[in-house]
Coordinates of C-alpha atoms in Angstrom, one line a residue:
Chain A
M1 CA 158.3 87.2 11.1
S2 CA 159.8 90.6 8.5
L3 CA 160.0 94.0 9.3
T4 CA 161.1 96.9 7.9
L5 CA 161.0 100.7 9.7
Y6 CA 160.8 103.5 7.4
E7 CA 162.5 106.3 9.6
L8 CA 163.0 109.9 8.1
G9 CA 166.5 110.4 6.8
G10 CA 168.8 113.3 7.4
R11 CA 173.4 113.4 5.8
D12 CA 175.6 110.6 7.1
G13 CA 173.1 108.4 9.0
F14 CA 171.9 111.1 11.0
R15 CA 168.4 110.1 13.1
Y16 CA 166.2 113.0 14.2
C17 CA 162.5 112.3 14.1
P18 CA 161.2 112.5 17.2
F19 CA 158.0 110.1 16.5
C20 CA 160.5 107.2 14.3
W21 CA 163.1 107.4 18.1
R22 CA 159.8 106.0 19.3
T23 CA 158.8 103.4 17.3
L24 CA 163.0 103.2 17.6
M25 CA 162.7 103.1 21.2
A26 CA 159.4 100.7 21.6
M27 CA 160.5 98.3 19.0
K28 CA 163.9 98.2 21.3
H29 CA 161.4 97.8 24.6
K30 CA 159.9 94.5 22.9
G31 CA 163.1 93.1 22.1
L32 CA 163.1 93.3 18.3
D33 CA 166.5 93.4 17.4
E34 CA 166.4 92.5 13.9
F35 CA 164.9 94.5 11.5
E36 CA 165.3 96.8 8.6
R37 CA 165.7 100.8 9.2
V38 CA 165.0 102.4 5.6
P39 CA 165.8 106.0 5.1
V40 CA 163.0 108.0 4.0
Y41 CA 164.0 112.3 2.8
Y42 CA 162.0 115.0 1.9
R43 CA 162.3 115.2 -1.5
D44 CA 160.9 112.1 -1.9
K45 CA 158.5 110.0 0.0
S46 CA 157.7 107.3 -2.6
P47 CA 159.5 104.5 -0.6
I48 CA 156.3 104.9 1.5
A49 CA 153.6 105.6 -1.0
F50 CA 151.9 102.3 -0.5
S51 CA 150.4 103.8 3.1
N52 CA 149.0 106.8 1.4
Q53 CA 150.1 109.6 3.3
G54 CA 153.4 111.3 3.4
L55 CA 154.9 111.3 7.5
T56 CA 157.5 108.6 8.7
P57 CA 157.2 106.4 10.8
V58 CA 156.2 103.6 8.9
L59 CA 156.0 100.4 10.0
V60 CA 156.2 97.1 7.6
D61 CA 154.8 93.9 9.1
G62 CA 154.9 91.3 6.7
D63 CA 151.7 92.1 4.3
R64 CA 150.9 94.4 6.6
W65 CA 151.1 98.2 6.9
V66 CA 151.2 100.9 10.0
N67 CA 151.7 104.4 9.8
D68 CA 151.7 107.3 13.2
S69 CA 154.4 106.0 15.6
W70 CA 150.3 106.1 18.4
A71 CA 149.6 103.4 16.1
I72 CA 152.6 101.5 15.3
A73 CA 153.1 100.8 19.3
D74 CA 149.3 100.1 19.0
Y75 CA 150.4 97.3 17.1
L76 CA 153.1 96.0 18.6
E77 CA 151.2 96.2 21.8
E78 CA 149.2 93.8 20.4
V79 CA 151.5 91.8 18.4
F80 CA 153.2 90.8 21.1
P81 CA 151.2 91.1 24.1
D82 CA 153.4 88.1 26.0
R83 CA 156.3 90.5 26.0
P84 CA 157.1 94.1 28.5
S85 CA 153.9 95.9 27.8
L86 CA 154.5 99.4 26.0
F87 CA 150.8 100.8 28.5
G88 CA 150.2 98.0 31.7
G89 CA 146.9 98.2 30.2
D90 CA 144.2 100.9 28.5
M91 CA 144.0 103.3 32.0
G92 CA 148.0 103.4 31.5
R93 CA 148.0 103.7 27.6
A94 CA 145.0 106.5 28.7
Q95 CA 147.4 108.2 30.4
A96 CA 150.4 108.2 27.5
S97 CA 148.1 109.7 25.9
F98 CA 148.0 112.8 28.1
V99 CA 152.2 113.1 27.7
S100 CA 152.1 113.0 24.1
A101 CA 149.4 115.8 24.2
W102 CA 152.1 117.6 26.8
I103 CA 155.4 116.9 25.4
L104 CA 153.6 118.2 22.0
Q105 CA 153.3 121.8 23.7
L106 CA 155.8 122.7 24.0
H107 CA 157.2 122.7 20.5
R108 CA 156.4 125.1 19.2
P109 CA 157.2 127.7 21.1
G110 CA 160.1 125.7 22.2
L111 CA 162.1 122.8 20.6
T112 CA 161.4 123.2 17.2
E113 CA 162.3 126.7 17.0
I114 CA 166.2 125.9 20.1
L115 CA 166.7 123.1 16.9
L116 CA 165.4 125.2 14.3
W117 CA 169.2 126.1 12.6
D118 CA 170.5 122.3 13.4
A119 CA 167.8 120.5 11.4
F120 CA 168.6 122.8 8.7
E121 CA 171.9 121.3 9.3
H122 CA 171.3 118.3 9.1
L123 CA 169.0 116.9 6.2
D124 CA 170.5 115.3 3.5
P125 CA 172.1 118.1 1.4
Q126 CA 169.1 117.3 -1.3
D127 CA 166.4 118.3 1.1
R128 CA 167.7 121.6 2.1
D129 CA 166.1 123.8 -1.1
W130 CA 163.0 122.2 -0.3
W131 CA 162.7 122.6 3.5
R132 CA 164.2 126.4 3.8
K133 CA 161.1 127.2 1.5
D134 CA 158.7 125.3 3.3
R135 CA 159.7 125.8 7.4
Q136 CA 160.6 129.5 6.4
L137 CA 156.4 129.9 5.9
H138 CA 155.8 129.6 9.4
F139 CA 159.6 130.6 11.1
G140 CA 161.0 133.6 8.6
R141 CA 164.3 133.0 7.8
L142 CA 166.3 129.8 9.3
E143 CA 169.4 131.9 9.4
D144 CA 167.8 134.1 12.1
Y145 CA 167.4 131.1 14.9
R146 CA 170.8 130.5 14.7
E147 CA 172.0 132.1 17.5
G148 CA 170.6 133.9 20.6
R149 CA 168.7 130.6 21.9
E150 CA 169.9 131.0 25.6
E151 CA 166.7 132.5 26.5
R152 CA 164.2 129.7 24.5
V153 CA 166.3 127.4 26.3
R154 CA 165.5 128.4 29.4
E155 CA 161.5 129.6 29.0
W156 CA 161.5 125.8 28.1
C157 CA 164.0 123.9 30.3
A158 CA 161.0 125.7 33.1
K159 CA 158.3 124.5 31.1
L160 CA 159.5 120.6 32.0
E161 CA 158.6 121.2 36.1
P162 CA 155.7 118.4 35.5
L163 CA 158.4 115.9 34.6
R164 CA 161.7 117.7 36.9
V165 CA 159.0 117.1 40.0
T166 CA 157.5 112.9 39.0
L167 CA 161.8 112.4 37.4
S168 CA 162.8 112.9 41.8
G169 CA 160.5 111.0 42.7
Q170 CA 160.5 108.0 40.8
P171 CA 162.4 106.8 37.6
F172 CA 161.1 106.6 35.3
V173 CA 157.7 109.0 33.9
S174 CA 156.2 104.8 33.7
G175 CA 157.6 104.5 36.9
E176 CA 160.8 101.4 38.4
A177 CA 161.0 100.6 34.3
P178 CA 160.8 102.3 31.3
A179 CA 157.6 102.2 29.1
Y180 CA 155.9 103.8 26.2
A181 CA 155.3 107.7 28.3
D182 CA 159.6 107.7 29.2
Y183 CA 159.9 106.9 24.8
I184 CA 157.0 109.7 24.3
V185 CA 158.9 112.3 26.0
F186 CA 162.9 110.6 25.1
G187 CA 162.0 111.0 21.5
D188 CA 162.7 115.2 21.8
F189 CA 165.9 114.5 24.1
Q190 CA 167.1 112.4 22.1
R191 CA 166.5 114.4 18.0
A192 CA 167.8 117.2 20.3
R193 CA 171.2 115.2 21.1
C194 CA 171.4 113.7 17.6
I195 CA 171.2 117.1 15.4
S196 CA 172.5 119.7 18.8
R197 CA 176.0 120.8 20.7
I198 CA 172.9 122.9 23.0
K199 CA 173.0 122.4 26.6
L200 CA 169.2 121.4 27.2
I201 CA 169.7 120.2 30.5
E202 CA 172.4 120.7 33.6
A203 CA 173.9 117.9 35.5
D204 CA 172.2 118.2 38.7
D205 CA 168.7 118.3 37.2
P206 CA 166.9 114.8 37.7
I207 CA 166.4 114.9 33.4
Y208 CA 169.4 114.2 33.3
A209 CA 170.3 111.4 35.1
W210 CA 166.7 109.9 33.7
R211 CA 168.2 110.8 30.8
E212 CA 171.0 109.1 30.5
R213 CA 169.2 105.5 32.3
M214 CA 167.4 105.7 28.9
L215 CA 170.4 106.4 26.9
D216 CA 171.9 103.3 28.2
L217 CA 168.9 100.8 26.8
F218 CA 168.8 98.4 24.8
G219 CA 172.9 98.0 25.4
G220 CA 172.8 101.2 24.7
F221 CA 171.0 101.8 22.3
A222 CA 170.3 105.4 21.9
R223 CA 173.9 107.0 22.3
T224 CA 175.7 104.6 19.9
A225 CA 173.6 106.7 17.1
P226 CA 174.6 109.8 15.3
H227 CA 174.7 112.5 17.5
E228 CA 176.2 115.6 18.0
A229 CA 175.9 116.1 21.2
A230 CA 179.6 116.1 23.9
Chain B
M1 CA 134.8 98.9 59.0
S2 CA 134.8 102.4 60.4
L3 CA 135.8 105.1 58.6
T4 CA 136.5 108.2 58.8
L5 CA 138.1 112.0 56.9
Y6 CA 138.9 115.0 57.9
E7 CA 138.4 117.5 55.8
L8 CA 139.3 121.5 55.2
G9 CA 136.0 122.6 55.9
G10 CA 134.9 126.3 55.4
R11 CA 132.2 128.8 56.4
D12 CA 128.1 127.5 56.1
G13 CA 129.2 123.6 55.0
F14 CA 131.6 124.8 52.1
R15 CA 134.9 122.7 51.6
Y16 CA 136.9 123.3 48.5
C17 CA 140.3 121.6 49.5
P18 CA 141.6 120.1 45.5
F19 CA 143.0 117.4 48.2
C20 CA 140.3 116.9 50.2
W21 CA 137.8 116.1 46.6
R22 CA 141.2 113.5 45.6
T23 CA 140.5 111.5 48.3
L24 CA 136.6 111.7 48.0
M25 CA 135.8 111.3 44.9
A26 CA 138.6 108.4 45.2
M27 CA 136.2 106.8 48.9
K28 CA 133.7 107.3 46.2
H29 CA 135.6 105.4 42.9
K30 CA 136.3 102.9 45.4
G31 CA 132.5 102.4 46.4
L32 CA 132.7 103.5 50.2
D33 CA 128.9 105.7 50.7
E34 CA 129.3 105.4 54.7
F35 CA 131.5 107.5 56.3
E36 CA 131.8 110.9 58.4
R37 CA 133.2 113.7 57.1
V38 CA 134.7 115.9 59.7
P39 CA 135.9 119.9 59.2
V40 CA 139.1 120.6 60.3
Y41 CA 139.9 124.3 60.3
Y42 CA 143.0 126.6 60.1
R43 CA 143.2 127.4 63.8
D44 CA 142.5 124.8 65.4
K45 CA 144.4 120.9 63.6
S46 CA 143.4 119.1 67.0
P47 CA 141.9 117.0 65.5
I48 CA 144.4 115.8 63.4
A49 CA 146.9 116.0 66.3
F50 CA 147.6 111.9 66.2
S51 CA 148.7 112.0 62.4
N52 CA 151.4 113.8 64.1
Q53 CA 151.1 117.0 61.5
G54 CA 148.9 119.5 60.4
L55 CA 147.6 119.0 56.5
T56 CA 144.5 118.1 55.1
P57 CA 143.1 115.4 54.2
V58 CA 143.0 112.1 56.8
L59 CA 141.9 109.2 56.7
V60 CA 141.1 107.0 59.5
D61 CA 140.4 103.6 59.2
G62 CA 139.0 102.1 62.7
D63 CA 142.5 102.1 64.6
R64 CA 145.0 103.1 61.4
W65 CA 145.2 106.3 59.8
V66 CA 146.6 107.7 56.8
N67 CA 147.3 111.3 55.7
D68 CA 148.3 112.9 52.6
S69 CA 145.3 112.2 49.4
W70 CA 148.6 110.1 47.4
A71 CA 149.7 107.8 50.6
I72 CA 145.3 107.7 50.6
A73 CA 144.7 106.5 47.3
D74 CA 147.8 104.5 47.6
Y75 CA 145.4 103.2 51.2
L76 CA 142.4 101.9 49.2
E77 CA 144.4 100.8 46.6
E78 CA 145.8 98.6 48.9
V79 CA 143.1 97.9 51.5
F80 CA 140.0 97.2 48.5
P81 CA 142.0 96.0 45.5
D82 CA 139.1 93.9 44.5
R83 CA 137.1 97.3 43.7
P84 CA 137.6 99.3 40.8
S85 CA 141.3 100.5 40.5
L86 CA 142.5 104.2 41.1
F87 CA 145.6 103.5 38.5
G88 CA 145.2 100.4 36.6
G89 CA 149.1 99.2 37.4
D90 CA 151.3 100.2 38.8
M91 CA 152.1 102.2 35.5
G92 CA 149.3 103.8 35.6
R93 CA 149.8 104.9 39.5
A94 CA 153.7 106.3 38.2
Q95 CA 151.8 108.1 35.1
A96 CA 149.3 109.4 37.3
S97 CA 152.2 111.0 39.3
F98 CA 152.9 112.5 36.4
V99 CA 149.3 114.3 36.3
S100 CA 149.4 115.5 39.6
A101 CA 152.2 116.8 39.4
W102 CA 151.7 119.2 35.8
I103 CA 148.5 120.8 37.4
L104 CA 150.1 121.8 40.7
Q105 CA 152.9 123.8 38.7
L106 CA 149.0 125.3 37.1
H107 CA 148.7 126.4 41.0
R108 CA 151.3 129.5 41.9
P109 CA 151.1 131.6 39.7
G110 CA 147.7 130.6 38.5
L111 CA 144.8 129.2 40.1
T112 CA 146.1 129.9 43.4
E113 CA 146.3 133.9 42.5
I114 CA 142.6 133.7 40.6
L115 CA 141.5 132.5 44.0
L116 CA 142.7 133.5 46.9
W117 CA 140.2 136.4 46.8
D118 CA 137.5 133.8 47.0
A119 CA 139.3 131.2 48.9
F120 CA 139.3 134.0 52.3
E121 CA 135.7 134.9 51.7
H122 CA 134.7 130.8 52.1
L123 CA 136.5 130.3 55.3
D124 CA 134.9 130.1 58.3
P125 CA 134.3 133.5 59.4
Q126 CA 137.5 132.7 62.7
D127 CA 139.4 131.5 60.5
R128 CA 140.1 134.6 58.7
D129 CA 142.6 136.9 60.4
W130 CA 145.0 134.0 60.8
W131 CA 144.2 133.4 56.8
R132 CA 144.7 136.6 55.7
K133 CA 148.5 137.4 57.2
D134 CA 149.9 134.4 56.1
R135 CA 148.5 134.7 52.8
Q136 CA 149.8 137.6 52.6
L137 CA 153.2 138.0 53.5
H138 CA 153.9 135.3 50.5
F139 CA 150.5 137.4 47.8
G140 CA 151.0 141.1 49.3
R141 CA 147.2 142.1 50.0
L142 CA 144.4 139.7 49.2
E143 CA 142.1 143.1 47.9
D144 CA 144.1 143.1 45.5
Y145 CA 143.1 139.8 43.2
R146 CA 139.1 140.8 44.0
E147 CA 139.8 142.3 39.9
G148 CA 141.1 141.2 37.2
R149 CA 141.9 138.0 36.9
E150 CA 140.3 137.9 33.1
E151 CA 144.0 137.5 31.9
R152 CA 145.5 135.7 34.7
V153 CA 142.4 133.3 33.9
R154 CA 143.3 133.5 29.7
E155 CA 147.3 132.5 31.0
W156 CA 145.9 128.8 33.7
C157 CA 143.2 128.5 30.0
A158 CA 145.6 127.9 28.2
K159 CA 148.2 126.4 30.0
L160 CA 145.5 123.3 29.6
E161 CA 146.6 122.7 26.5
P162 CA 147.6 118.9 27.0
L163 CA 144.5 118.6 29.0
R164 CA 142.6 120.0 26.3
V165 CA 144.1 117.9 23.7
T166 CA 142.9 114.3 25.3
L167 CA 140.1 115.0 26.5
S168 CA 139.7 116.2 22.6
G169 CA 140.8 112.2 22.4
Q170 CA 139.6 109.7 24.8
P171 CA 136.0 111.0 27.9
F172 CA 137.9 111.1 30.5
V173 CA 142.2 111.6 31.5
S174 CA 141.9 107.7 32.1
G175 CA 141.1 106.6 29.5
E176 CA 136.7 105.0 28.5
A177 CA 136.4 105.7 32.1
P178 CA 137.8 108.2 35.2
A179 CA 140.5 107.5 37.5
Y180 CA 141.9 108.9 40.3
A181 CA 144.2 111.2 37.4
D182 CA 140.8 112.3 36.8
Y183 CA 140.2 113.1 40.4
I184 CA 143.7 114.4 40.9
V185 CA 142.2 116.8 38.1
F186 CA 138.8 117.8 39.2
G187 CA 139.8 118.5 42.4
D188 CA 140.9 121.7 40.7
F189 CA 138.2 122.2 39.0
Q190 CA 135.9 121.1 42.4
R191 CA 137.6 124.1 44.4
A192 CA 137.0 126.3 41.9
R193 CA 133.0 125.3 41.3
C194 CA 132.5 125.9 44.7
I195 CA 133.9 129.1 45.9
S196 CA 134.3 131.0 43.1
R197 CA 131.7 131.7 40.1
I198 CA 134.3 133.0 37.6
K199 CA 134.1 130.9 34.7
L200 CA 137.7 129.1 34.0
I201 CA 135.8 127.0 30.6
E202 CA 134.2 128.1 27.5
A203 CA 131.1 125.8 27.0
D204 CA 132.7 124.7 23.8
D205 CA 135.9 123.6 25.9
P206 CA 136.6 119.3 25.8
I207 CA 137.6 120.7 29.2
Y208 CA 133.7 121.3 30.0
A209 CA 132.0 118.4 28.8
W210 CA 134.7 116.4 30.7
R211 CA 133.6 118.9 33.4
E212 CA 130.2 117.9 34.2
R213 CA 130.7 113.8 32.9
M214 CA 133.5 114.8 36.4
L215 CA 130.4 115.8 38.4
D216 CA 127.4 113.4 36.8
L217 CA 130.0 110.1 38.7
F218 CA 128.6 108.9 42.1
G219 CA 125.0 110.0 42.1
G220 CA 126.0 113.6 40.7
F221 CA 128.4 113.3 44.6
A222 CA 130.3 117.2 43.2
R223 CA 127.9 118.4 41.7
T224 CA 125.9 118.9 44.6
A225 CA 128.3 119.6 47.0
P226 CA 127.7 123.4 48.6
H227 CA 129.5 125.9 45.8
E228 CA 129.5 129.3 43.9
A229 CA 129.0 128.4 40.9
A230 CA 125.9 128.1 38.5

């Protein structure tokens, strides 16, 4: 078995694609420790040209490949059925897709704008010109997102209420132990942690304690990734 | 086996408690067709005094009783393990609790205000004075909720986006077949359908088709309940 994960790369080893983090956590969940991680940059998607598309993550397993984090989760579940389940069955998988739709709704407006400047600053320098031009088409001047994020954070944090209520009653979204629904949500928090020092969650929020538990998983795998957060 | 479900009662046979609808659908899901339905009114909770609390639903099974729709779902799952599962396992149950937290967040502000006047009009007449006094403490004059609901509906409908996205990719929240996560969400739609003629969802919305599928379940059980919707 030879596994390679193509991830979105940033400067200085920063990895902040939330979908790649979903996949990384899913691979760890399946007990996979030996795999190569290859960064892919905005300016040159040729390393994943074989997948006939330009988005990360892409997983290569020997002579097979899968792109899209959701398809990769399905693939891992199919290929490693005897290892801890990511979904706990078809019903869990279906409901995890609801969790994914929910957290995606909070990207825009939401976390995307909050992290826009931080994201720019953590790009590989050679990606910056393209990215700035592309993002400014949608968001206007990037510098406008540099300050005054408090109100956006407050609004985003309020929208997390269903997560907060859930985690008041159980340690993980998936119940007593973490699984893919947790990795879906964690991807966004880990993205923020890697590139930003902004405080998203107060220490007395049940979400805070959950995030700590997530960071502790797999020997602190996510915690030890290059990050800006204190 | 002798089952009795104590439900919140309205005038003229209307039943519009969303939590009771969760339970009713869960009982049908478990293939239960023979049970007594006893209405309980705001003015007199003595029929459920044995449960040491005043909220519906309460399920009585022989000499046992369970209150709270979530606890009842757990009870049904435990007592009828060989019938179709409501949760599909522990992970599905945990994620269903997220779905419940999500839809509850859309009650206030949201569906509660949209349906406030309709709810008042469908009370048993003898409940009205108490209910008006109680609700006006929180909401102000009930009559103020009678008109101009369009903006509230628009906002509520926009917040349903994660449900919409999910149901664009699969027929039910729980996947290929309905289960408790669907009943959780359906309870709110059925509440609206029973007491209101207001149009909540456009016919081309994936949520609309899902609601139709839900109404068709169990021989049109929910569809044939007394209702105001066209």
